[in-house]
Amino acid sequence: MVTMTEVAHSAGVSVSTVSHVINGTRLVAPATREKVQRAMLLLGYQHRPIARSLSAGSNQTIGLALTAASNPYWVELVQGIDGEATRAGLNLIIVDTRDDARHESTAVANMLAHHIEGLVIAPSDGWRDLTLPLLRDHPVPYVIVDRIDPELRADQVGVENEASTAAVIDHLISAGHRRIGMVAGISGLSTSAERLRGYRLAHQHADLVIDPALIVDGASTSEGGRRATLALLELPVPPTAVFAGNNDMTIGVLGALKAAGIRVPRDMAFAAFDDFAWADLFSPGLTTVAQPSAAIGARAVQLLLRRMTDREAPPQTIRLPAEIMHRESCGCTPVSV
């Protein structure tokens, strides 16, 4: 079966250009259109609409594998990916990995069986043992999004986690806090590890020794954030500030603090990774690290299109900067500790 990637190679153009010629989604120069059409004829390429191609093998579809898209961060990321794919004339299949390596590998295998042109994946913990071998056994281009693996030679795009976390923790330290609780995400994820490194880095720069009891596993979930906060509050010397490693844990942390009658920021300063569209509507407004989610998604598709066109191109790892949203929850006045 001839794919758009093969047509692109033969015509000497990008995959997106081939898609635009096939689907009429953008004007293409007559000479370029002729080259694409000649390559299609030479290779015997046959265009099939997506409705008929899922069972027979798609030649204009990319896949997206990531955890539940109900999280606001993932919703915006998917919008960025879908928007860029649409601009390139490509269809998008989305599967929920449930952040489980076994489920992820099964879902990816099913997409590969449908002959997708490429894959964007936010890998789960343990994906190296199950999903990565599948991708290495199939000649399908893929791009890792969000959860960057520095040891893997592959196209990857995500946010700058370490420096942005360090900046927020430094802000809390400069406000006088010396015991800052860290509600960390799933330990096997690179994003969790990078944010934890940022937390440690800020303390190192301030010559502060970290009490290990202040770092608590929040499992990247609301319930995990709630349990982690309760554990912090039960310490002999509780923290005066808390940092949540993602927006799901933020909900759990704030719920636990409210249930305990602790006022933010008067009794406890608070900051978090991941912004909400309604974060400034909280009382107090939440100080957060805002990721350029849609831009990360769009950039991932751009990298994928490049890889689909040129399999020999050197892999790229792209880190987009985050933005610190300073609001009231961090309590910017010095405190006595």
mmCIF file of N, CA and C in Angstrom, residues 14 35 47 51 61 96 181-182 237 285 305 323 333:
data_model
loop_
_atom_site.group_PDB
_atom_site.id
_atom_site.type_symbol
_atom_site.label_atom_id
_atom_site.label_comp_id
_atom_site.label_asym_id
_atom_site.label_seq_id
_atom_site.Cartn_x
_atom_site.Cartn_y
_atom_site.Cartn_z
ATOM 1 N N SER A 14 6.850 18.095 1.124
ATOM 2 C CA SER A 14 6.467 17.654 2.460
ATOM 3 C C SER A 14 5.184 16.834 2.414
ATOM 4 N N LYS A 35 3.902 17.948 -9.749
ATOM 5 C CA LYS A 35 4.894 16.978 -9.269
ATOM 6 C C LYS A 35 4.251 15.935 -8.364
ATOM 7 N N HIS A 47 -6.347 7.366 -3.225
ATOM 8 C CA HIS A 47 -6.902 8.128 -2.100
ATOM 9 C C HIS A 47 -8.216 7.505 -1.643
ATOM 10 N N ALA A 51 -13.587 7.510 6.313
ATOM 11 C CA ALA A 51 -14.678 6.633 6.727
ATOM 12 C C ALA A 51 -14.481 5.226 6.209
ATOM 13 N N THR A 61 -3.960 9.713 8.046
ATOM 14 C CA THR A 61 -4.336 9.780 9.455
ATOM 15 C C THR A 61 -3.124 9.646 10.362
ATOM 16 N N ASP A 96 -7.016 6.945 24.687
ATOM 17 C CA ASP A 96 -6.691 7.222 26.083
ATOM 18 C C ASP A 96 -5.804 6.093 26.597
ATOM 19 N N GLY A 181 6.260 22.502 51.286
ATOM 20 C CA GLY A 181 5.842 21.155 50.931
ATOM 21 C C GLY A 181 5.780 20.977 49.426
ATOM 22 N N MET A 182 6.247 19.820 48.966
ATOM 23 C CA MET A 182 6.205 19.509 47.533
ATOM 24 C C MET A 182 5.286 18.313 47.327
ATOM 25 N N VAL A 237 6.283 19.673 62.427
ATOM 26 C CA VAL A 237 6.415 21.070 62.002
ATOM 27 C C VAL A 237 5.895 21.142 60.562
ATOM 28 N N GLY A 285 -6.755 34.305 44.021
ATOM 29 C CA GLY A 285 -6.283 33.827 42.725
ATOM 30 C C GLY A 285 -5.053 32.964 42.901
ATOM 31 N N LEU A 305 5.409 15.951 11.003
ATOM 32 C CA LEU A 305 5.369 16.140 9.555
ATOM 33 C C LEU A 305 6.784 16.164 8.971
ATOM 34 N N GLU A 323 5.207 30.279 31.637
ATOM 35 C CA GLU A 323 4.993 31.628 32.156
ATOM 36 C C GLU A 323 4.509 31.534 33.599
ATOM 37 N N THR A 333 4.104 38.623 50.860
ATOM 38 C CA THR A 333 4.752 39.317 51.974
ATOM 39 C C THR A 333 5.547 38.338 52.818
#
